[in-house]
Structure formats: structure tokens, C-alpha cells
mmCIF file of C-alpha atoms in Angstrom:
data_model
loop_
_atom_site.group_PDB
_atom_site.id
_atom_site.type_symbol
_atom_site.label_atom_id
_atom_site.label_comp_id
_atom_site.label_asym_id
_atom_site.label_seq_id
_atom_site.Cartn_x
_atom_site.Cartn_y
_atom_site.Cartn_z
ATOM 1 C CA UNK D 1 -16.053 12.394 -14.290
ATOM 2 C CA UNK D 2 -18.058 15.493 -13.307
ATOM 3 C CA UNK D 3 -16.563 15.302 -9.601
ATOM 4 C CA UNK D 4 -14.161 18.308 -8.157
ATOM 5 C CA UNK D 5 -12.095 16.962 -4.735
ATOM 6 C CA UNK D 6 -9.771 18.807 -2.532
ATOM 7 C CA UNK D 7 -7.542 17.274 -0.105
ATOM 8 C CA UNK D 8 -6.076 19.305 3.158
ATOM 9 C CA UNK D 9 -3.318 18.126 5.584
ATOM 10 C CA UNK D 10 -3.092 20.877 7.820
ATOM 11 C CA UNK D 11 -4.757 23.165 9.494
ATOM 12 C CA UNK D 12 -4.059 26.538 10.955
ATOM 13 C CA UNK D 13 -6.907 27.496 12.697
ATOM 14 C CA UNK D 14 -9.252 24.968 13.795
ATOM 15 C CA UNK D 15 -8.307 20.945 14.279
ATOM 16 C CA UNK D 16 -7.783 19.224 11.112
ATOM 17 C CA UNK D 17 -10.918 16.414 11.301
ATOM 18 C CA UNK D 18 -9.237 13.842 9.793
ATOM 19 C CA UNK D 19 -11.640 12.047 7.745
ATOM 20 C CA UNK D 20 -9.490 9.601 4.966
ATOM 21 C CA UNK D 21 -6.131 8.097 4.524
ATOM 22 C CA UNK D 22 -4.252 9.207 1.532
ATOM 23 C CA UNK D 23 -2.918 5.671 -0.247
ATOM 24 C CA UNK D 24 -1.101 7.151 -3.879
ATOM 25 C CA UNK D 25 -0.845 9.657 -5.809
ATOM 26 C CA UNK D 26 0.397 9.130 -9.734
ATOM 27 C CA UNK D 27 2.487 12.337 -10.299
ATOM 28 C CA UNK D 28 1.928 11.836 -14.375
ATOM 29 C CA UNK D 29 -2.099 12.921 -14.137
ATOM 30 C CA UNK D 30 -0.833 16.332 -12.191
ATOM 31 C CA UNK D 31 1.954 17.579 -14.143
ATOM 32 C CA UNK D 32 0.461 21.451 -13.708
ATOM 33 C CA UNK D 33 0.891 21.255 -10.185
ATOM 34 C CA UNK D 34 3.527 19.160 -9.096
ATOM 35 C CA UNK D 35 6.236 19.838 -12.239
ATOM 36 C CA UNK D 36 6.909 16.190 -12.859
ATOM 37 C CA UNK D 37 6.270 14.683 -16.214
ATOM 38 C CA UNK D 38 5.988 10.809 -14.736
ATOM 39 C CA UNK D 39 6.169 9.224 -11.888
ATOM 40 C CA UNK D 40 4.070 8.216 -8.489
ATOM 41 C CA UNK D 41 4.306 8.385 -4.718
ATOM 42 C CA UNK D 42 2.598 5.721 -2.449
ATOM 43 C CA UNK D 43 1.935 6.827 1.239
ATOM 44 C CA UNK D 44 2.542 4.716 4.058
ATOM 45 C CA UNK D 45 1.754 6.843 6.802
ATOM 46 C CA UNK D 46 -1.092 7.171 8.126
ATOM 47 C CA UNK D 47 -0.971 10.877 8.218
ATOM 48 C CA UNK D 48 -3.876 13.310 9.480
ATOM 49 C CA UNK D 49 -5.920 14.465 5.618
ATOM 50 C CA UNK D 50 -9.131 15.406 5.398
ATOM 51 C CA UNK D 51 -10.920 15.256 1.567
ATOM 52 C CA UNK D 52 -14.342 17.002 0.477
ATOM 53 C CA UNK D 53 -16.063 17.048 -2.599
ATOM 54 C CA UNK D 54 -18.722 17.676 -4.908
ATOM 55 C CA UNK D 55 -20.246 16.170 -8.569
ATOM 56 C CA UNK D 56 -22.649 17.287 -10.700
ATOM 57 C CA UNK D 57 -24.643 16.331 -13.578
ATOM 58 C CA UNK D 58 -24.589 17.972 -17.069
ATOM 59 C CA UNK D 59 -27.561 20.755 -17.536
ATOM 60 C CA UNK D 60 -28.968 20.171 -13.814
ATOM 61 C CA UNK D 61 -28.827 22.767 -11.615
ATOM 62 C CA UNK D 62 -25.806 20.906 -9.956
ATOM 63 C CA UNK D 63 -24.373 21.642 -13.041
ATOM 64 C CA UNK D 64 -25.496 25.221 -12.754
ATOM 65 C CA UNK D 65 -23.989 26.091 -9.367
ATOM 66 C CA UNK D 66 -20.483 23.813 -9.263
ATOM 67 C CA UNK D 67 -18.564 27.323 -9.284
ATOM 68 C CA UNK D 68 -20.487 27.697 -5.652
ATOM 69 C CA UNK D 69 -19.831 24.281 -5.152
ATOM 70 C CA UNK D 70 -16.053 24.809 -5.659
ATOM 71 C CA UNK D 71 -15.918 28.101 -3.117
ATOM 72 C CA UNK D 72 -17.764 26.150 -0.172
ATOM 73 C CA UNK D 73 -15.338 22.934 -0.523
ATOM 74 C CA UNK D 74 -12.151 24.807 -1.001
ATOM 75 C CA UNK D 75 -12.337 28.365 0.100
ATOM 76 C CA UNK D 76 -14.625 28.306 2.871
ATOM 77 C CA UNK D 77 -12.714 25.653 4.452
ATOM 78 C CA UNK D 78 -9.911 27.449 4.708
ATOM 79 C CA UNK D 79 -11.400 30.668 5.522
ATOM 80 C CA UNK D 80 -13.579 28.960 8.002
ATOM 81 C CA UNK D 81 -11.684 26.077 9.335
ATOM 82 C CA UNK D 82 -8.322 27.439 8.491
ATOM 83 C CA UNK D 83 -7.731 24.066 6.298
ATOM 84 C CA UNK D 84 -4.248 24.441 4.166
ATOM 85 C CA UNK D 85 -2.204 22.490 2.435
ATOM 86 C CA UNK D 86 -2.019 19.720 -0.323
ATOM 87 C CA UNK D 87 -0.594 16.092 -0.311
ATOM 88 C CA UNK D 88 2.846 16.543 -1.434
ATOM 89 C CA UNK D 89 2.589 16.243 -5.327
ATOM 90 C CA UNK D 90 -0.891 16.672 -5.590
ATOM 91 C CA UNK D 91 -3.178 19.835 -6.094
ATOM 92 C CA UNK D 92 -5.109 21.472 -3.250
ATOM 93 C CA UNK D 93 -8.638 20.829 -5.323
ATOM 94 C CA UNK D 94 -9.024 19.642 -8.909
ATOM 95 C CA UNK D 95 -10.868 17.160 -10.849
ATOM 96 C CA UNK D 96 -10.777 13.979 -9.233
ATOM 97 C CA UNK D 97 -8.702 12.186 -11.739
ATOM 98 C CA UNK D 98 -6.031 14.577 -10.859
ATOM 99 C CA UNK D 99 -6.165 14.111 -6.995
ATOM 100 C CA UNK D 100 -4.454 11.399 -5.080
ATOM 101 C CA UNK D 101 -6.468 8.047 -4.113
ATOM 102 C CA UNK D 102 -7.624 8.290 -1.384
ATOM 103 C CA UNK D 103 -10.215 6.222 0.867
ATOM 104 C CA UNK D 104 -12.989 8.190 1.627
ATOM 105 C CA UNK D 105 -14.080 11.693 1.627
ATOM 106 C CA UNK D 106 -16.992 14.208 2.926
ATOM 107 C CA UNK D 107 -19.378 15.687 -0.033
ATOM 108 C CA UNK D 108 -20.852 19.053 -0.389
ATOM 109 C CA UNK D 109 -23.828 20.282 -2.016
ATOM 110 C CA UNK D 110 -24.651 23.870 -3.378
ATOM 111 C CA UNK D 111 -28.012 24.597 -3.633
ATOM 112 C CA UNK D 112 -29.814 28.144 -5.627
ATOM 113 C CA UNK D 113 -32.838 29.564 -4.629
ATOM 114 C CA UNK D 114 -35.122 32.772 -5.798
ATOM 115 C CA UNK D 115 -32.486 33.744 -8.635
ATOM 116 C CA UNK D 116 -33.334 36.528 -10.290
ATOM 117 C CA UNK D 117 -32.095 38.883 -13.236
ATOM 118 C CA UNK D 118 -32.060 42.210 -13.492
ATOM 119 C CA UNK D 119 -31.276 44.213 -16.763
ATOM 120 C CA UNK D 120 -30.750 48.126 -16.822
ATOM 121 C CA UNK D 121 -30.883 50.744 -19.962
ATOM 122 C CA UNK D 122 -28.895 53.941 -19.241
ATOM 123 C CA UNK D 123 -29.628 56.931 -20.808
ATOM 124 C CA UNK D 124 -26.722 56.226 -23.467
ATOM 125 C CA UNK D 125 -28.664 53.245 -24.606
ATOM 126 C CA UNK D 126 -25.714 51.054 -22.577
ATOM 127 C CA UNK D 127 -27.250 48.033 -21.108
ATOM 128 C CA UNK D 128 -25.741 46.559 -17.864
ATOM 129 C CA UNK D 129 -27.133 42.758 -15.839
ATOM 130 C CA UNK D 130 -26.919 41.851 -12.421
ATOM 131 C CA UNK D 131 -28.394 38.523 -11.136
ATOM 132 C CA UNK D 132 -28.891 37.175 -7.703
ATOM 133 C CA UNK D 133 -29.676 34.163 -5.928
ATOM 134 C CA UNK D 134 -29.666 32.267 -2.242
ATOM 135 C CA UNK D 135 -27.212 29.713 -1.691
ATOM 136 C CA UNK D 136 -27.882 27.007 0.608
ATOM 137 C CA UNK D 137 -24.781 24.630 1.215
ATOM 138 C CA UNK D 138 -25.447 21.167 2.781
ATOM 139 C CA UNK D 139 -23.997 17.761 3.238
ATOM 140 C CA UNK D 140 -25.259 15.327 0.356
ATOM 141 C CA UNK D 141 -27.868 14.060 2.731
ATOM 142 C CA UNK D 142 -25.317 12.080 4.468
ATOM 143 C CA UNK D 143 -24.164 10.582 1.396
ATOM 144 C CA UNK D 144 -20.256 10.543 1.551
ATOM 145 C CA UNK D 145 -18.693 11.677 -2.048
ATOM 146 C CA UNK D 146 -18.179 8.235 -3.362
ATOM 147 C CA UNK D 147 -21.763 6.980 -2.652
ATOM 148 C CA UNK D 148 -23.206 10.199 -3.884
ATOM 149 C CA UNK D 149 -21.045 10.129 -7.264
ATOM 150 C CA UNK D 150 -22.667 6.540 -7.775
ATOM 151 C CA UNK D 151 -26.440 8.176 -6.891
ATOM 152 C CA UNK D 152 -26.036 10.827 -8.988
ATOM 153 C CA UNK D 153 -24.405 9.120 -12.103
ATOM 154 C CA UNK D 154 -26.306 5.557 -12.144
ATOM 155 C CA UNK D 155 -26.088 3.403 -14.448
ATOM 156 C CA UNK D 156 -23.157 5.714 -16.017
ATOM 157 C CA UNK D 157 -19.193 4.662 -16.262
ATOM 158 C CA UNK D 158 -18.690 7.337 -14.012
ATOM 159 C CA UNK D 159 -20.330 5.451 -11.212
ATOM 160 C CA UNK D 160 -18.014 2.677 -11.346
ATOM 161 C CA UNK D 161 -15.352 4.332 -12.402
ATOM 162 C CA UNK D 162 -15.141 6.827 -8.978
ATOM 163 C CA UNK D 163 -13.754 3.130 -7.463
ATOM 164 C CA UNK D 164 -10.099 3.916 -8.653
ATOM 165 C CA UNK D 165 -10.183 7.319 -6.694
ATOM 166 C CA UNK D 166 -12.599 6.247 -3.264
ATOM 167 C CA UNK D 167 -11.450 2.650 -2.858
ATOM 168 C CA UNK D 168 -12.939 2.560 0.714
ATOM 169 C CA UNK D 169 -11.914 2.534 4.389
ATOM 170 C CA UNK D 170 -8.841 0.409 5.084
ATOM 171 C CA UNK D 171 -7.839 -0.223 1.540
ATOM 172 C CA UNK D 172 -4.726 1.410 0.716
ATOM 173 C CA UNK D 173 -2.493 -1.565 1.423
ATOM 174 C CA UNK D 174 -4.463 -3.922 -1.289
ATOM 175 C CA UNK D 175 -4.965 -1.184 -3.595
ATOM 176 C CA UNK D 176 -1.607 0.075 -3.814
ATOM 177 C CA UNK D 177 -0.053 -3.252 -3.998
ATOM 178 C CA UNK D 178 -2.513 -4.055 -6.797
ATOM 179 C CA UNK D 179 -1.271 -0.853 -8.657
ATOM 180 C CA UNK D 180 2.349 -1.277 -7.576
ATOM 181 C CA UNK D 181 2.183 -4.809 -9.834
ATOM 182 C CA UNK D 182 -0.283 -4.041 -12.245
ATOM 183 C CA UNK D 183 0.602 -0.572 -13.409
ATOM 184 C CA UNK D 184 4.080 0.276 -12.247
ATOM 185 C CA UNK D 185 6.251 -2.574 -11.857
ATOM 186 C CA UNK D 186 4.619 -5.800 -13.574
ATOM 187 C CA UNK D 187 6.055 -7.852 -16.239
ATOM 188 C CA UNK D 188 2.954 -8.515 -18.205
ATOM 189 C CA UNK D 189 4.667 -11.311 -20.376
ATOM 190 C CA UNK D 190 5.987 -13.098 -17.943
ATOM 191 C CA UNK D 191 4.591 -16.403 -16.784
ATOM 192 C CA UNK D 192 2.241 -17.087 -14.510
ATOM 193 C CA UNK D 193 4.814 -17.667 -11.370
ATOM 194 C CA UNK D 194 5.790 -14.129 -11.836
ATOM 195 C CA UNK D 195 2.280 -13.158 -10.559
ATOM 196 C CA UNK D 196 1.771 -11.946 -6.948
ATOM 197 C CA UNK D 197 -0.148 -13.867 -4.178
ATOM 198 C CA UNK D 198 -0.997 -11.201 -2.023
ATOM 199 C CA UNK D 199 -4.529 -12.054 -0.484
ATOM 200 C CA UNK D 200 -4.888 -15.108 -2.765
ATOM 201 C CA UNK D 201 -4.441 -19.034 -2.215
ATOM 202 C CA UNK D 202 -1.350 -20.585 -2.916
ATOM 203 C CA UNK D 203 -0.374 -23.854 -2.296
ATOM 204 C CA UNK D 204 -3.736 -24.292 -0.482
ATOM 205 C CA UNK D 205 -3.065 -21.241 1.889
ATOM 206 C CA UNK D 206 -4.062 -17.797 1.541
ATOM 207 C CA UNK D 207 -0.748 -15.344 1.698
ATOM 208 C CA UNK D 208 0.038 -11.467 2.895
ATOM 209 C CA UNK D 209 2.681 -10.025 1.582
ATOM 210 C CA UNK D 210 5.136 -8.063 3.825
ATOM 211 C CA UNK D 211 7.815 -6.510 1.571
ATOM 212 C CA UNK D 212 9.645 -7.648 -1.371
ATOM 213 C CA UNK D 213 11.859 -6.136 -4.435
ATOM 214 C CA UNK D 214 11.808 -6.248 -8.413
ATOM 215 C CA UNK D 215 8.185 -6.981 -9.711
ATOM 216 C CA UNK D 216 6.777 -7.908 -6.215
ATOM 217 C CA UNK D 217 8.530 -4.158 -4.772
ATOM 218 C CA UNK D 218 6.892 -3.572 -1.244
ATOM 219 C CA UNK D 219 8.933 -2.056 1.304
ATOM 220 C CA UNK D 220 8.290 -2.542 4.474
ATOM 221 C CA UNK D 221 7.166 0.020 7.518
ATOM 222 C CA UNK D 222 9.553 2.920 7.465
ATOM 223 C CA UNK D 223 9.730 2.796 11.244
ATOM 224 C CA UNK D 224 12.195 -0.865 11.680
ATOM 225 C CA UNK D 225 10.389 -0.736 15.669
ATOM 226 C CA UNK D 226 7.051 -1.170 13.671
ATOM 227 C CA UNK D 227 7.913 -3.699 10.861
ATOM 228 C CA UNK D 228 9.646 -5.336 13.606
ATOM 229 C CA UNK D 229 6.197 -5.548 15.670
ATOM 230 C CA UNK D 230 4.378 -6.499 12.378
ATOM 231 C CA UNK D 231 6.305 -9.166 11.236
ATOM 232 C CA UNK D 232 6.556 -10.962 14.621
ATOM 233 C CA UNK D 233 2.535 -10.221 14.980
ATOM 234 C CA UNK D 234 1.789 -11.940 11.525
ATOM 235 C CA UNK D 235 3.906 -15.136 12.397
ATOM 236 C CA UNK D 236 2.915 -15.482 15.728
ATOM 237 C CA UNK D 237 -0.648 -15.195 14.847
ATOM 238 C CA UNK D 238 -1.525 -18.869 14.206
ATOM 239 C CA UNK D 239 -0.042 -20.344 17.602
ATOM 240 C CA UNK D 240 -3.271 -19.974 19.152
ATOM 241 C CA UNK D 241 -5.447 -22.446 17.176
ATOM 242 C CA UNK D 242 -2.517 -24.038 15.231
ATOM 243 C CA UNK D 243 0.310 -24.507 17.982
ATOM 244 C CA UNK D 244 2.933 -23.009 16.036
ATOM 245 C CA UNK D 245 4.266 -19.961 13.681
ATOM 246 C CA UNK D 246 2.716 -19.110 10.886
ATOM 247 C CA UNK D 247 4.880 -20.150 7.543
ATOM 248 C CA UNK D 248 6.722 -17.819 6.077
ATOM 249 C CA UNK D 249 6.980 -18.077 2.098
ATOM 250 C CA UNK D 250 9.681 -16.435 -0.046
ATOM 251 C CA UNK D 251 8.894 -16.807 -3.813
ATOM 252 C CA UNK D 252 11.603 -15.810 -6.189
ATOM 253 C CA UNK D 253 10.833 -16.719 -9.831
ATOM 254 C CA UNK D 254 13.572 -14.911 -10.936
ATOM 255 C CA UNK D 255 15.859 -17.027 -8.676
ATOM 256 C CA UNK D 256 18.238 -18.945 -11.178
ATOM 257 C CA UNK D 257 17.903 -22.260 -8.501
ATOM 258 C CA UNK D 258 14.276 -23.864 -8.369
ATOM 259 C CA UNK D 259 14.229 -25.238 -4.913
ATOM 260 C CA UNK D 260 15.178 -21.215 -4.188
ATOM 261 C CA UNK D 261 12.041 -20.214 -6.172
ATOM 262 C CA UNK D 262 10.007 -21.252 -3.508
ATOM 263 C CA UNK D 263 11.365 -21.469 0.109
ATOM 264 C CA UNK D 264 8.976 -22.302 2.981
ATOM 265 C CA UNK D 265 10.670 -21.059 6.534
ATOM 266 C CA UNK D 266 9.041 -22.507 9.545
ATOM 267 C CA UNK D 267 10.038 -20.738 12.798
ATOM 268 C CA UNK D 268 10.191 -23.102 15.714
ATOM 269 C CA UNK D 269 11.570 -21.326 18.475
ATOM 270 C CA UNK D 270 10.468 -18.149 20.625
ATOM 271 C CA UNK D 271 11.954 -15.115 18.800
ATOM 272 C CA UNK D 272 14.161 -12.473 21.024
ATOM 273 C CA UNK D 273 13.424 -9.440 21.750
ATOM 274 C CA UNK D 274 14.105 -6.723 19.472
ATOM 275 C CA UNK D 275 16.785 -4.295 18.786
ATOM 276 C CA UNK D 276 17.272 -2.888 15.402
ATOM 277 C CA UNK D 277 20.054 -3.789 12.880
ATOM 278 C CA UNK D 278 22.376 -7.030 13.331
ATOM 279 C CA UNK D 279 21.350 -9.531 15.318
ATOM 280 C CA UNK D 280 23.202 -10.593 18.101
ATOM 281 C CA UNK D 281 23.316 -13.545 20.913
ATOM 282 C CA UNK D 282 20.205 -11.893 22.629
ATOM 283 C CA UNK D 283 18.141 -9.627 19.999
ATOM 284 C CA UNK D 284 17.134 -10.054 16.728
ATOM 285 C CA UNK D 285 15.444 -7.448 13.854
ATOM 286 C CA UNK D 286 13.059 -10.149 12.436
ATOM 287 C CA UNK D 287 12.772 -7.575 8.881
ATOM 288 C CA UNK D 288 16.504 -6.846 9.024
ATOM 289 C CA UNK D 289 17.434 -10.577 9.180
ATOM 290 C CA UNK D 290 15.429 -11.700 6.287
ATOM 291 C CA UNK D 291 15.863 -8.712 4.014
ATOM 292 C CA UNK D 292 20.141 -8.209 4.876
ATOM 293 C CA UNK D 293 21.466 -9.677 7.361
ATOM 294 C CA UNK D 294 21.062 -13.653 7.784
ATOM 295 C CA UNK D 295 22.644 -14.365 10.629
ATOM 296 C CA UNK D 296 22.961 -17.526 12.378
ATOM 297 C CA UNK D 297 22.371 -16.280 16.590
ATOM 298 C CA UNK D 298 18.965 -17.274 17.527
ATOM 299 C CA UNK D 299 18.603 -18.930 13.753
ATOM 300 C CA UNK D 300 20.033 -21.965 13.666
ATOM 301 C CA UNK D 301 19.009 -24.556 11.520
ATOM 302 C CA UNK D 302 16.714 -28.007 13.012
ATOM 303 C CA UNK D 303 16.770 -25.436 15.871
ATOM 304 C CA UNK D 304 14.888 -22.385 15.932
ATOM 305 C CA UNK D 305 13.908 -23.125 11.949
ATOM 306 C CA UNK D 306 13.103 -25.419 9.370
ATOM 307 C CA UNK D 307 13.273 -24.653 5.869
ATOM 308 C CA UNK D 308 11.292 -26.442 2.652
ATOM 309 C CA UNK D 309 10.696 -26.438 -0.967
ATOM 310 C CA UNK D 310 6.992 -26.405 -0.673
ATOM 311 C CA UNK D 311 3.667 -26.145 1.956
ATOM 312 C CA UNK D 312 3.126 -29.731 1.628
ATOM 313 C CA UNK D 313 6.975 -30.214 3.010
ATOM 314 C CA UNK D 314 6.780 -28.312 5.415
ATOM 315 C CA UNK D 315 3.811 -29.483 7.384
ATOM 316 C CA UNK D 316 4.768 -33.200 6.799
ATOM 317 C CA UNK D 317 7.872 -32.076 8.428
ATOM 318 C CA UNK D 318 9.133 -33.559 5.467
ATOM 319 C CA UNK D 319 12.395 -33.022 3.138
ATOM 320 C CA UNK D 320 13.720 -30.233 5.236
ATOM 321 C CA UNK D 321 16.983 -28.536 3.710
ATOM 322 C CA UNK D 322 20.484 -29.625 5.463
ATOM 323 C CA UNK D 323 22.692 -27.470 4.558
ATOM 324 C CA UNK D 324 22.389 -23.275 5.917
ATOM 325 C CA UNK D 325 24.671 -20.869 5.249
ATOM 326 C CA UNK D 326 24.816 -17.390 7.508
ATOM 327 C CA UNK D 327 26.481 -14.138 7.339
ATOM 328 C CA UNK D 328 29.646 -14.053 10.012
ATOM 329 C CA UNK D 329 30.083 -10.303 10.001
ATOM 330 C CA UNK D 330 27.771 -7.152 8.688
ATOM 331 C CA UNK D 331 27.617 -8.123 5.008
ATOM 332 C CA UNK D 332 24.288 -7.183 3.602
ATOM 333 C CA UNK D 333 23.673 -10.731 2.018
ATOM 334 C CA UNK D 334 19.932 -11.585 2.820
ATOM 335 C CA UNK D 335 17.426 -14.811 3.354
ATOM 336 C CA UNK D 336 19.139 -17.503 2.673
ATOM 337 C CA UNK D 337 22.969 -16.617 1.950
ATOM 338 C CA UNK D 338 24.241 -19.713 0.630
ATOM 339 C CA UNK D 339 21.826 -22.613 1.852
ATOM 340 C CA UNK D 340 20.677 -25.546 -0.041
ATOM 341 C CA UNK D 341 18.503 -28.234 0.403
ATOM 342 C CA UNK D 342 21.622 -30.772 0.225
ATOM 343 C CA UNK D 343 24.527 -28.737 -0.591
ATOM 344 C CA UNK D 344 25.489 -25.033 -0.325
ATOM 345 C CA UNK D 345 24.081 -23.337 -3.390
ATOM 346 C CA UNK D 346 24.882 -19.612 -4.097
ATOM 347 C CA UNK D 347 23.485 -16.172 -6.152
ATOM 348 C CA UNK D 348 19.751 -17.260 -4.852
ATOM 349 C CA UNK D 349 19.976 -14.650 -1.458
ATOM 350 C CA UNK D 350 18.119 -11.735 -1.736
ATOM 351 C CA UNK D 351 19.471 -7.762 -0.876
ATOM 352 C CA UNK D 352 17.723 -4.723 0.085
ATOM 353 C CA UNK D 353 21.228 -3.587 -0.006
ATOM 354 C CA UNK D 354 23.137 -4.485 -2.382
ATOM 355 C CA UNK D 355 22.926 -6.562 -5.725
ATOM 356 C CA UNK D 356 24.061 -8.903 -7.841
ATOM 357 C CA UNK D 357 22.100 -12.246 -7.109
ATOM 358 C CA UNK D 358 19.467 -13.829 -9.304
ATOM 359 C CA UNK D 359 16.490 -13.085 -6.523
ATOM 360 C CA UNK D 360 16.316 -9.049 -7.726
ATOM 361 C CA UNK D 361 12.632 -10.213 -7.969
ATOM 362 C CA UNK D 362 10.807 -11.428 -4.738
ATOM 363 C CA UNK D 363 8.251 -11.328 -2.751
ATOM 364 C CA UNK D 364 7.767 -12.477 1.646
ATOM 365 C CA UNK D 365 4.846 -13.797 2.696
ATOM 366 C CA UNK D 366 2.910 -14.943 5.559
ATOM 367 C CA UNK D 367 0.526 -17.824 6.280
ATOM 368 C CA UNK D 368 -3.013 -16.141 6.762
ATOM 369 C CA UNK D 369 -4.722 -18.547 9.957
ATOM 370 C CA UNK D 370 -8.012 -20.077 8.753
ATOM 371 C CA UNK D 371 -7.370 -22.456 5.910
ATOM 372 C CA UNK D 372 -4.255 -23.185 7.963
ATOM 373 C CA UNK D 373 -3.204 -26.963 9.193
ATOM 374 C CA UNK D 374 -1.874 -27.280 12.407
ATOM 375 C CA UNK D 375 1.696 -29.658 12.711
#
């Protein structure tokens, strides 16, 4: 793709100026660097980086000067800056199809001037060439690398295909779920309820996704404080305009029972406040709960919940399930143990734990306010 990138996440001089977020990195297309033959890492974090870069374009003088290009955007920094070290896995600088995907990055140019040649004959007849020039480094006229790659290579594959590697600010989460499914983890001959809803409309709503296993795999914020706070923030997000939680959605197409293939929890009560782990009479773990632990304090059924087959159901308060089933002790059986629309069915719960149940491939969801219908 005629584009160089190097990627720093430290710093031992100067302040690292933390200019992208660093969303995966395939291990398979850096095998030279990181020793692995397949495999990927996604990052969560969002860790200090800072990426710069440079392209060029074949028999221009970019072309010409990329070695100069290569010392000002890898070198330099760290001679200058003191920039140092690589995203784990990934090379400090290489061709950008071997670099992690990032969001954005800063772009370099490297400019000759006044180059000359200059060829001496010895005495002996030997013949010996220097050359010189004046470099002039600058910043792609503003242009960051992305927008630059597409300037430089219009109208070229190259300028659409720099998308995979600079996917833009605040786009790791869609992006790596998107590549998570599609590359990774997706069964491609499966049917079309095996196919993810993240950001798209389902059952007239439009759904995030907020962790799931098998096919749908999304784990959720390393930190439980943080999932907690994220979780609670997405449900409690349509009370404002709608009067109550957001739904929460749980589809399971691997589930061996169909009402379990799609289960439509409606919270209806205030949640407690948090403490991580089991919940108890007083605190809950809102992640913990649906992913391991369904227990019945603060979660009891025509209570603090309803639950439903479909959308439809659930804001016609309509056809709620009767029968719930919780965890009594620390068993790591998940959302919804044993419960059944009219009688106790079992093997649908889900496990980020342990397994053994038909749900190994699942996916939560949240109601996304807007299209939303108030009850």
C-alpha cells in the first residue's frame, strides 16, 4: 500500500502526545516480529499510543526520499522525543498492513532540495560518488496519514483500502466487533439468526451489544467497577423520555429451547448499588448477575423484572414468563438458570464460567433510545 506507520506507547524523555487509540492487532500479518504464526489481540484499554506515518507514490520524489521519510518518523522521534516502544505484538514501524489498527495517526513528509552528485577519478583510475541534498521534513499540510494516503493515491485501491488500518476516531468498538464476527469467530453457513445485531434494527429497535460468548464473543470491561457503571448507564438511559429501563435482549440461536432464543428482560425496579461478585440483599453486580450468577435478591420476578419472548411482548406487557428459576448459593449458572415461560425449562442458561448448556453462543443487548416506545 505504499504507506510505512510506526506506533509508540511510551516515552522516556518527553510526554508521550497521545494522538490514537490502538483497537487490534492480527498477530498472523507480523509473524517476524511478534513469533506467532496465527492469532490476534483486541485492545480494550484506552491506553496512551501515539502513531505517525508516511506514503509515497511509485517514481515521485516521495518515492525517492521514503528512506528519509522512515528516519524522521521513527528515529527522530525517539532521538528527539524519546518515543519507545511497540504495541505488544506489533512492530515499532513497518508497512501498514503489518501494524495494528488503529484510529488515527499524524503524517510526515520528507522533502529534497539542491541534490547534487559528485564523481571523483583518482590517480589509479578508481572512481568514487558522493551526493548531497537538503531535507526539509513537514507535516502533510495538515493532512493526517489516512486523509493524505487517500490524496495521494486517488482513485487507486489503496485509497480505500487504508480504511481497514485508520478506521477513524471512536471506532474501535464497531470495528473490532465487526472483525471479531466476520473474520475470527463467525459461522458463515449458519442461518441468518446466527448473525449479530450490534448497531442494527431488530425487532423494530436498534441494539448495542455489551458482551456475549461463542460466535457473538465480546467480553465485557476488564474493570467489573466499569462494566458495572456501563451496563446500568445503557439501561437507565431511556427513563428520561421513555419512563422506564431500556430492554435488555439476550439472543441465543444456539439455545436448544426457542422461547430461550430470544429473551426480552425488562427491569422495573431501581437497581442497588454496586459491589462486585454475588449479589446480596443490598448490592448487586448488574454484569456478574447476567453473565454467572442469577440470583434472585433484588431480582425477583413481576417485581423488579419482567421477562418475554419478543419486543412486541414486552411493551404490551403481554405474555410475560411465570415461572424463574435462581441460583441459591455461588454456582456459576447464568441469565436465566432454569426459567420458562410456563414451566421450568433447563440447559438454555448461559456461563462465562463454566459449560455445558446449549447457549455456548450468545449475545446481550441493549435498547438504543430513539426508535424506542415508551410503556
Amino acid at each position: 500500500m505504499n504507506t510505512v506507520m510506526c506506533c509508540f506507547i511510551d516515552s522516556a524523555k518527553d510526554a508521550l502526545v497521545d494522538n490514537t487509540d490502538v483497537c487490534r492487532h492480527d498477530l498472523s500479518s507480523s509473524p517476524h516480529s511478534n513469533h506467532v504464526n496465527s492469532g490476534w489481540s483486541v485492545f480494550t484499554d484506552d491506553d496512551p499510543a501515539h502513531c505517525v506515518g508516511f506514503t509515497w507514490e511509485d517514481g515521485a520524489a516521495s518515492d525517492m526520499y521514503k528512506g528519509n521519510a522512515l528516519f524522521y518518523a521513527s528515529m527522530y522521534q525517539t532521538v528527539s522525543k524519546g518515543y519507545t516502544g511497540n504495541v505488544p505484538g506489533a512492530p515499532m514501524c513497518a508497512c501498514v498492513e503489518q501494524m495494528p489498527v488503529v484510529t488515527e495517526a499524524a503524517c510526515v513528509t520528507a522533502t529534497g532540495t539542491a541534490l547534487s552528485y559528485q564523481l571523483i577519478v583518482d590517480e589509479t583510475g578508481s572512481v568514487s560518488a558522493t551526493h548531497s541534498v537538503t531535507m526539509t521534513y513537514g507535516d502533510c499540510g495538515g493532512n493526517d496519514l489516512k486523509a493524505q494516503v487517500k490524496a495521494v493515491h486517488a482513485d487507486t485501491a489503496i485509497a480505500t483500502d487504508i480504511d481497514e488500518y485508520l478506521v477513524g476516531a471512536n471506532n474501535c468498538d464497531d470495528t473490532n466487533a465487526e472483525y471479531l464476527n466476520s473474520e475470527q469467530l463467525l459461522v458463515t453457513s449458519a442461518s441468518n439468526r446466527f448473525t449479530n445485531i450490534d448497531g442494527a434494527v431488530e425487532q423494530g429497535m436498534t441494539w448495542r451489544q455489551i458482551f456475549g460468548e461463542g460466535i457473538w464473543f465480546l467480553p465485557p470491561h476488564l474493570d467489573p467497577a466499569e462494566a458495572d457503571e456501563e451496563m446500568r448507564t445503557l439501561m437507565e438511559a431511556c427513563i428520561p423520555t421513555l419512563g422506564r429501563y431500556c430492554l435488555l435482549l439476550r439472543k441465543c440461536p444456539s439455545c436448544s429451547s426457542e422461547p430461550h432464543r430470544n429473551i426480552v428482560y425488562q427491569r422495573l425496579t431501581a437497581f442497588p448499588a454496586y459491589q462486585e461478585g454475588i449479589s446480596t440483599a443490598t448490592t448487586m453486580d448488574v454484569p456478574e448477575l447476567f453473565m454467572n450468577k442469577w440470583r434472585e435478591p433484588n431480582n425477583v420476578i413481576h417485581v423488579d423484572y419482567e421477562l418475554y419472548t419478543s419486543v412486541s411482548d414486552a411493551l404490551s406487557k403481554t405474555n410475560e414468563w411465570q415461572k424463574a428459576d435462581y441460583n441459591t448459593n455461588s454456582n456459576n449458572y447464568g441469565f436465566p438458570r432454569n426459567s420458562g415461560p410456563t414451566s421450568h425449562i433447563g440447559n438454555n442458561w448461559n456461563s462465562y464460567k463454566w459449560g455445558g448448556a446449549t447457549a455456548e453462543h450468545h449475545g446481550f443487548y441493549v435498547e438504543v433510545p430513539g426508535d424506542a416506545t415508551s410503556v
